[in-house]
Coordinates of C-alpha atoms in Angstrom, one line a residue:
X169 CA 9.2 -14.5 -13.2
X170 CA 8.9 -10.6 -12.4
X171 CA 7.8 -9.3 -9.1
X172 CA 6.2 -6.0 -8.7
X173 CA 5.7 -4.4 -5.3
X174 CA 2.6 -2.3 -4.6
X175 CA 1.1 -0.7 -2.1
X176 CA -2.4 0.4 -0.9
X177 CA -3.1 3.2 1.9
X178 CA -6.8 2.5 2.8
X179 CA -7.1 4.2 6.1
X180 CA -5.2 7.5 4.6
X181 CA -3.0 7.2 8.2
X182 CA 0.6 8.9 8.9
X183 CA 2.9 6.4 7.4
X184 CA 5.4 7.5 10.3
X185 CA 3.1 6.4 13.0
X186 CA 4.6 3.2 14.2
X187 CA 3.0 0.7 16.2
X188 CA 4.8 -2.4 18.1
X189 CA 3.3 -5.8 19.2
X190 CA 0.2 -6.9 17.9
X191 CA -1.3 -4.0 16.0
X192 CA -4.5 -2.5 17.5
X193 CA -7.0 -2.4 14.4
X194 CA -10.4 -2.2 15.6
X195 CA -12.4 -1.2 12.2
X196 CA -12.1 -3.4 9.2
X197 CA -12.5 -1.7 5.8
X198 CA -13.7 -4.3 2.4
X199 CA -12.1 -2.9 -0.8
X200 CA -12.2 -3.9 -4.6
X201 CA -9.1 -3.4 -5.7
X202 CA -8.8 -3.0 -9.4
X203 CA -5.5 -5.2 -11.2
X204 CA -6.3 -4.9 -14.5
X205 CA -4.3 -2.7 -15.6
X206 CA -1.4 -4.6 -13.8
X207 CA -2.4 -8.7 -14.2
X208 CA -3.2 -8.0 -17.9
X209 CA -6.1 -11.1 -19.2
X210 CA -5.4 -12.6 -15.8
X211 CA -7.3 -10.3 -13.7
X212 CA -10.6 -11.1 -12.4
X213 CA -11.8 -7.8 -12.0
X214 CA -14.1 -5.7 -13.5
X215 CA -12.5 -1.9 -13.7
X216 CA -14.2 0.3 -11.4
X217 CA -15.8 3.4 -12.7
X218 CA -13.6 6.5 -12.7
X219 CA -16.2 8.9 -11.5
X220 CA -17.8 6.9 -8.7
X221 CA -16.4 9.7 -5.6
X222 CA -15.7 7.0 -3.3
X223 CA -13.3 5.8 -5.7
X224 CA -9.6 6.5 -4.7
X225 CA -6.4 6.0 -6.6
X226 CA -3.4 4.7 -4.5
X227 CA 0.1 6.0 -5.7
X228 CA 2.4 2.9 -5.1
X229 CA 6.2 3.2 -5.3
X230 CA 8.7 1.9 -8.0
X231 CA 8.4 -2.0 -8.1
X232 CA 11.5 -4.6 -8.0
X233 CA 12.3 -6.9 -11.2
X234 CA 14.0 -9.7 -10.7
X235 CA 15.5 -11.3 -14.3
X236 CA 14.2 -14.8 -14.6
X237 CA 17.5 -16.4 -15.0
X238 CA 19.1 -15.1 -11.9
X239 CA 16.9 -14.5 -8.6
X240 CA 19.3 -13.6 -6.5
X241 CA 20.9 -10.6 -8.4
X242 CA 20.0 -6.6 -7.2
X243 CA 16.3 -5.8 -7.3
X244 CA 15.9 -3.4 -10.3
X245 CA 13.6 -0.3 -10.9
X246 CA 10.2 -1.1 -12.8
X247 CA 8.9 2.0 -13.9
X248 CA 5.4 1.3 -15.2
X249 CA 3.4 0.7 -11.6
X250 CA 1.3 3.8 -11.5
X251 CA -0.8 2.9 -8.6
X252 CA -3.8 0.6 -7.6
X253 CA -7.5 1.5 -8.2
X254 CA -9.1 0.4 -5.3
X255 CA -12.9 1.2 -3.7
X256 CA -14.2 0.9 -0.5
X257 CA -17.5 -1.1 -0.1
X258 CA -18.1 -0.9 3.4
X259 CA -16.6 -0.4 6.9
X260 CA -17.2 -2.0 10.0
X261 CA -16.9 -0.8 13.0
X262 CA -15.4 -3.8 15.1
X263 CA -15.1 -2.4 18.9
X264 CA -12.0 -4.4 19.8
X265 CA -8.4 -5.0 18.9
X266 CA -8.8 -7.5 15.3
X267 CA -5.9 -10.8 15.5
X268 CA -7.3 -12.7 12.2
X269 CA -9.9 -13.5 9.1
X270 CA -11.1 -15.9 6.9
X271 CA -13.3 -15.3 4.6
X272 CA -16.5 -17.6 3.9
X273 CA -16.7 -19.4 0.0
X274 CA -20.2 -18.1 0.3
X275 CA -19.2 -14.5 -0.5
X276 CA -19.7 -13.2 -3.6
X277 CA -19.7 -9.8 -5.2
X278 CA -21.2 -10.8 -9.0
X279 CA -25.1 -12.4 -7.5
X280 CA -27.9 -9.7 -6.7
X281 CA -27.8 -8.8 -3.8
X282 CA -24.2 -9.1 -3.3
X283 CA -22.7 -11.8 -0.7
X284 CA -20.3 -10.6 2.3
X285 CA -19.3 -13.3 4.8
X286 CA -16.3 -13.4 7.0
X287 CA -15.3 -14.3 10.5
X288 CA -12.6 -12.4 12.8
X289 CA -10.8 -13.7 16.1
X290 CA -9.7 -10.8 18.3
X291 CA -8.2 -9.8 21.3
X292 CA -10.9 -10.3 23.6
X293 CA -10.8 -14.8 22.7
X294 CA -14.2 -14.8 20.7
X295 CA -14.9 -15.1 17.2
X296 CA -17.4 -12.5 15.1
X297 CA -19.3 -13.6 12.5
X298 CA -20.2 -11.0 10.2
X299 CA -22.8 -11.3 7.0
X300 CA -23.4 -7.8 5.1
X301 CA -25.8 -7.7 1.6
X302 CA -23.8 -4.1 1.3
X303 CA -27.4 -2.7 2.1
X304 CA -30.4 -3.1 4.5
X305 CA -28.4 -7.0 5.7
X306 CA -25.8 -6.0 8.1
X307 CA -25.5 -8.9 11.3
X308 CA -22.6 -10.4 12.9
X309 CA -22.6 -13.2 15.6
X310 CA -20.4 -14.2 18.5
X311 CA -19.1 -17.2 18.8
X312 CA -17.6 -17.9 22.5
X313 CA -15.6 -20.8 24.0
X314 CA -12.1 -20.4 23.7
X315 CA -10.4 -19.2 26.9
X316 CA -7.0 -17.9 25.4
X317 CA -5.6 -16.5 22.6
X318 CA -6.9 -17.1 18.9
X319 CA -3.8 -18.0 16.3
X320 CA -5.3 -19.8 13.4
X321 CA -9.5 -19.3 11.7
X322 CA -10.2 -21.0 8.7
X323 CA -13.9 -21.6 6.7
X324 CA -15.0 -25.3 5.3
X325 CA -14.0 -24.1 1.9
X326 CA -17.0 -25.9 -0.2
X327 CA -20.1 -24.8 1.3
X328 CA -19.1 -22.3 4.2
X329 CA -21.0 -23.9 6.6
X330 CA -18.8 -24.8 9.2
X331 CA -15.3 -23.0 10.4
X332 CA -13.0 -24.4 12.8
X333 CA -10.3 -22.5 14.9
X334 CA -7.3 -23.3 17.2
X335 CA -5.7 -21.4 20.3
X336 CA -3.5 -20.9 22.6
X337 CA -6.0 -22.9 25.1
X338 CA -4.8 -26.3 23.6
X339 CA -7.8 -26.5 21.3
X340 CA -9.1 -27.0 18.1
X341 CA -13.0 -26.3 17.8
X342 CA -15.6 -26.8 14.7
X343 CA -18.6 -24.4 15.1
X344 CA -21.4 -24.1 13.1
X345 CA -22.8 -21.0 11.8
X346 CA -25.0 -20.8 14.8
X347 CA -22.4 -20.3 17.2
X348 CA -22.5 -24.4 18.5
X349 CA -19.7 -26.2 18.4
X350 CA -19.8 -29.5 16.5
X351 CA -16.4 -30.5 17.9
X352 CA -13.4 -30.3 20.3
X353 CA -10.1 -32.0 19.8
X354 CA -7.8 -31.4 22.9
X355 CA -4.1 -30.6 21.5
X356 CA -0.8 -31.2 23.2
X357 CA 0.6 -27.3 22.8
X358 CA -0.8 -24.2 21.9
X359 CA -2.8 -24.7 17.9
X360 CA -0.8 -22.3 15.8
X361 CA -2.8 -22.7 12.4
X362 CA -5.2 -24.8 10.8
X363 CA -6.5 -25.7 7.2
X364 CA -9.3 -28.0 5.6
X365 CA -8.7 -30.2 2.7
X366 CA -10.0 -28.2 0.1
X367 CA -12.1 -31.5 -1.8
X368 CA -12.0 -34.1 1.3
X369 CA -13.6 -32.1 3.3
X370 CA -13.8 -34.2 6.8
X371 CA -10.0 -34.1 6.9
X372 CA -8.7 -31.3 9.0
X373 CA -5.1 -30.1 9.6
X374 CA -3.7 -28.9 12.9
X375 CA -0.4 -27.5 13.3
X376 CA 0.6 -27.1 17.4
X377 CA 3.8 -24.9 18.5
X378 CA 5.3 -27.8 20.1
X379 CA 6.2 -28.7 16.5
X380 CA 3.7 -31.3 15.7
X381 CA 1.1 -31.0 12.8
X382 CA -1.4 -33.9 12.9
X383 CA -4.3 -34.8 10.6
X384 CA -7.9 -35.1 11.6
X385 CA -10.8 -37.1 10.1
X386 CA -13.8 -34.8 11.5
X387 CA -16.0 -38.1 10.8
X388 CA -14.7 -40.2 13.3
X389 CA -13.1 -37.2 15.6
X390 CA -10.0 -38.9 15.7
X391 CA -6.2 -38.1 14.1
X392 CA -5.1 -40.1 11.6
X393 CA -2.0 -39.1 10.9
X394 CA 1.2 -36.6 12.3
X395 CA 4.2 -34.9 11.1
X396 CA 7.2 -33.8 13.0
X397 CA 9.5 -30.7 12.7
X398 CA 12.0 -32.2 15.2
X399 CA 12.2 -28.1 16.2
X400 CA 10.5 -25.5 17.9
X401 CA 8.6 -23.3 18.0
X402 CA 6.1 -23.9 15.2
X403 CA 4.7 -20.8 14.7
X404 CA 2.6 -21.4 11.3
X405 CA 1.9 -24.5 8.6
X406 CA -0.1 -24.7 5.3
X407 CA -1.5 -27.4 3.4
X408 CA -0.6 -26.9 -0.2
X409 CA -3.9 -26.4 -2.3
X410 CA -2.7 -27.3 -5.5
X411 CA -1.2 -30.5 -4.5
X412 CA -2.6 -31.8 -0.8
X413 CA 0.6 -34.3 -0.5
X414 CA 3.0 -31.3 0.4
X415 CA 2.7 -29.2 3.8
X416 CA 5.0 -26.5 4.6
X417 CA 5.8 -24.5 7.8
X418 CA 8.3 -22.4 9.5
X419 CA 9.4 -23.1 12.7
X420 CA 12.9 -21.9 14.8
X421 CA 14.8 -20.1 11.9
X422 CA 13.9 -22.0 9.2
X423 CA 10.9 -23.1 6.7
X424 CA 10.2 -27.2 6.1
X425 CA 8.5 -29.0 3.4
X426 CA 7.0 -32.1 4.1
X427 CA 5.7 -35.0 1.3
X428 CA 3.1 -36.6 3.2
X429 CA 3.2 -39.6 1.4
X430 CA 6.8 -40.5 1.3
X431 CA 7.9 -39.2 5.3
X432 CA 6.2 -37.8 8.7
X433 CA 9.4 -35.9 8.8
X434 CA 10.6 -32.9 6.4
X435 CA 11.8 -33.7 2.9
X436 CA 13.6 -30.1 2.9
X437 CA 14.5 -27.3 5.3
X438 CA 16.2 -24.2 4.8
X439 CA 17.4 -21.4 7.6
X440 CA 15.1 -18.0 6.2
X441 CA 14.6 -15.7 9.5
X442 CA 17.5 -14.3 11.5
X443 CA 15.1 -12.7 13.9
X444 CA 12.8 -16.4 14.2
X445 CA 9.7 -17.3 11.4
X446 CA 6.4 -16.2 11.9
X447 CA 4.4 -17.2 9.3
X448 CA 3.9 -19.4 5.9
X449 CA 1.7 -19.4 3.0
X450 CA 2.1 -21.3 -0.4
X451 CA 0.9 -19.9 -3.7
X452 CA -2.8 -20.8 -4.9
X453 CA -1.7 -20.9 -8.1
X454 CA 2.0 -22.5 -8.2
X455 CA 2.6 -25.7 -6.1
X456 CA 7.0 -24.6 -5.8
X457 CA 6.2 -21.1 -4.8
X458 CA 5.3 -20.4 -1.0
X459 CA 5.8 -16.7 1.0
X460 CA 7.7 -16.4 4.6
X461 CA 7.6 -13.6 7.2
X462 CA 9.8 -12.8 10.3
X463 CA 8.7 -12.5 13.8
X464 CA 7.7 -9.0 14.2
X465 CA 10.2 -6.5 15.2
X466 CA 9.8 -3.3 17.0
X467 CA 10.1 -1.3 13.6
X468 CA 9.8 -3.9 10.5
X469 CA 9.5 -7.2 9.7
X470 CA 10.9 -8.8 6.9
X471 CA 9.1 -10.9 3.9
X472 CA 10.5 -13.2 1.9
X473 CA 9.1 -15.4 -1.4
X474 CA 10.2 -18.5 -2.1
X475 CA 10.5 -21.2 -5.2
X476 CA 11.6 -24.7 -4.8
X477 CA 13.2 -24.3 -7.4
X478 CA 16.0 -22.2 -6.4
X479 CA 18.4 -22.8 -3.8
X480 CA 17.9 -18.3 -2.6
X481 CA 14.6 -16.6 -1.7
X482 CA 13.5 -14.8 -5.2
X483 CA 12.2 -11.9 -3.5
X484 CA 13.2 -10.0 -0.3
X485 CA 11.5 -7.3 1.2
X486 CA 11.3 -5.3 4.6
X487 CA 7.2 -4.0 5.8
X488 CA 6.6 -2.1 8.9
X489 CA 4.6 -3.8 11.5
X490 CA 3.9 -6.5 9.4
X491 CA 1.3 -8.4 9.8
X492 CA -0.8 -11.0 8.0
X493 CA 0.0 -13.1 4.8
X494 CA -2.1 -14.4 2.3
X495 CA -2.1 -15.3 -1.7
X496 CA -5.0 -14.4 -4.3
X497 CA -7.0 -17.7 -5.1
X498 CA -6.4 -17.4 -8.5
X499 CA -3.9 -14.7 -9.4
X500 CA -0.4 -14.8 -8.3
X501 CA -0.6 -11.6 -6.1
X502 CA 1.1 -12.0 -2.8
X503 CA -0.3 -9.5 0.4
X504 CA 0.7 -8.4 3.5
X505 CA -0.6 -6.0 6.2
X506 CA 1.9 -3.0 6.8
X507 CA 1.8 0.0 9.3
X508 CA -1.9 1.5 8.0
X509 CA -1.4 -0.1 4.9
X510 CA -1.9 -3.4 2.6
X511 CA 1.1 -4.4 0.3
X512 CA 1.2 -6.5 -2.4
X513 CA 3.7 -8.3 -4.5
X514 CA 2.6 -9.4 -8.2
X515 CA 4.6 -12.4 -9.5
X516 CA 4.5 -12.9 -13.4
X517 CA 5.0 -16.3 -13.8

């Protein structure tokens, strides 16, 4: 495995501004970002066109390499990571402090005219739909009911047509993309993150911070089955999409793995965070290989990438004002949100 670190500046800010608490973004900027030249036959992307003048390059520092063999030796140098090629399509202007996205399955960049759909929870406890054709079509939506704030937004990942979102109001709601909710499940502690079964699509997951992460048939609106950390606070689960029997989550210090059909209780744990787990994401594209982040600090907080596999994290970094995690579906590029910045960690499996 190699891991390459890279980094993307879109908003051009002063990388010494620092920010502390949850970071006030208020405008949200869609870019291509062009891989090719780093993924080799992997990437997806088509390479944008060098004299296109919205086009900017993005000089990204010296990458880490970790030998295969032995994870948890020194990070050493990489020295062919030039920079990122990366495009902006459009900005929005979004009028108040942005806490999460999910993106819609319906978007899509190769169909005439192109496809942009995403929803964002912010400060203010209501969720914006936005729908953009990256021309005349330009139309978002508000979607009101929750009455505290918004930790977890995720899209029905077939056809788009529903989303469903938890909160610190003790909620989990389904809405439809007319703003109605279809339903309402009343949760025991605050709803820290939820995911849909990405083929069974009437189950639902709910993790809540009191440590409990329980299973939902949206059919007959009822839970049909729970898992237990035994700690708290849980501040973030995943289902795993390429195999739906594991779940993971960090809760207290430490990250959990759970095998849904052998145990309602954690198969393995390991202590990660000093300074408490914030969040947990698992690869798209390898079932062992899952990302951690630490609770925020006032200047940095720390990342870490994970493999079953190995008894030490292979990767471990430091961002400022980090914020954010998330895996590419299909390529094994890992991102995070920085101090005016997006970073991004390529692992060569």
């Amino acid at each position: 495995m190699r891991l390459t670190w890279l980094k993307v500046d879109p908003l051009g800010a002063d990388p010494t501004e620092a920010n502390s608490g949850r970071t006030a973004v208020s405008k949200l900027s869609i870019l291509i970002l062009n891989l090719a030249g780093r993924l080799g036959s992997q990437s997806l992307l088509p390479p944008s066109d060098p004299e296109t003048n919205s086009e900017r390059t993005a000089a990204a520092p010296s990458g880490d390499q970790i030998p295969s063999d032995h994870f948890p030796t020194p990070l050493e140098e990489e020295a062919d990571v030039d920079g990122i090629q990366y495009k902006t399509l459009r900005t929005f202007q979004h009028g108040v402090r942005v806490d999460g996205i999910a993106w819609s399955p319906e978007t899509r960049l190769d169909s005439l005219p192109p496809i942009i759909k995403f929803c964002t929870s912010a400060a203010d406890m209501k969720i914006r739909l936005f729908t953009s054709d990256l021309q005349d079509k330009n139309e978002y939506k508000i979607l009101e009911g929750h009455s505290d704030f918004i930790n977890g937004l995720v899209f029905e990942p077939k056809e788009g047509q529903e989303l469903a979102s938890v909160s610190d109001d003790h909620t989990c709601r389904i809405w439809n993309l007319e703003g109605m909710q279809t339903a309402h499940f009343v949760l025991h502690s605050p709803g820290m993150s939820v995911c849909w079964h990405p083929e069974e699509t009437f189950k639902l997951m709910v993790a809540e911070k009191n440590g409990t992460i329980r299973f939902y048939d949206l059919l007959a609106q009822q839970a049909i089955l729970s898992l237990e950390s035994e700690q708290m606070p849980l501040m973030s689960a995943h289902w795993c999409l390429k195999n739906t029997f594991k779940v993971g989550a960090v809760a207290g210090n430490d990250w959990l793995i759970w095998d849904i059909t052998r145990s309602s209780y954690p198969q393995d744990k390991r202590p990660v965070h000093m300074d408490q787990a914030c969040l947990f994401r698992w690869s798209t594209v390898n079932e062992n290989l899952f990302a951690t982040t630490g609770y925020p600090g006032k200047m940095a907080s720390q990342f870490q990438i994970h493999h079953l596999g190995h008894p030490q994290p292979v990767l471990i970094g430091s961002v400022a004002v980090g914020s954010g995690l998330s895996w590419h579906r299909t390529l094994p590029l890992c991102a995070i949100g920085g101090d005016h910045k997006l970073l991004f960690w390529v692992t060569e499996m």
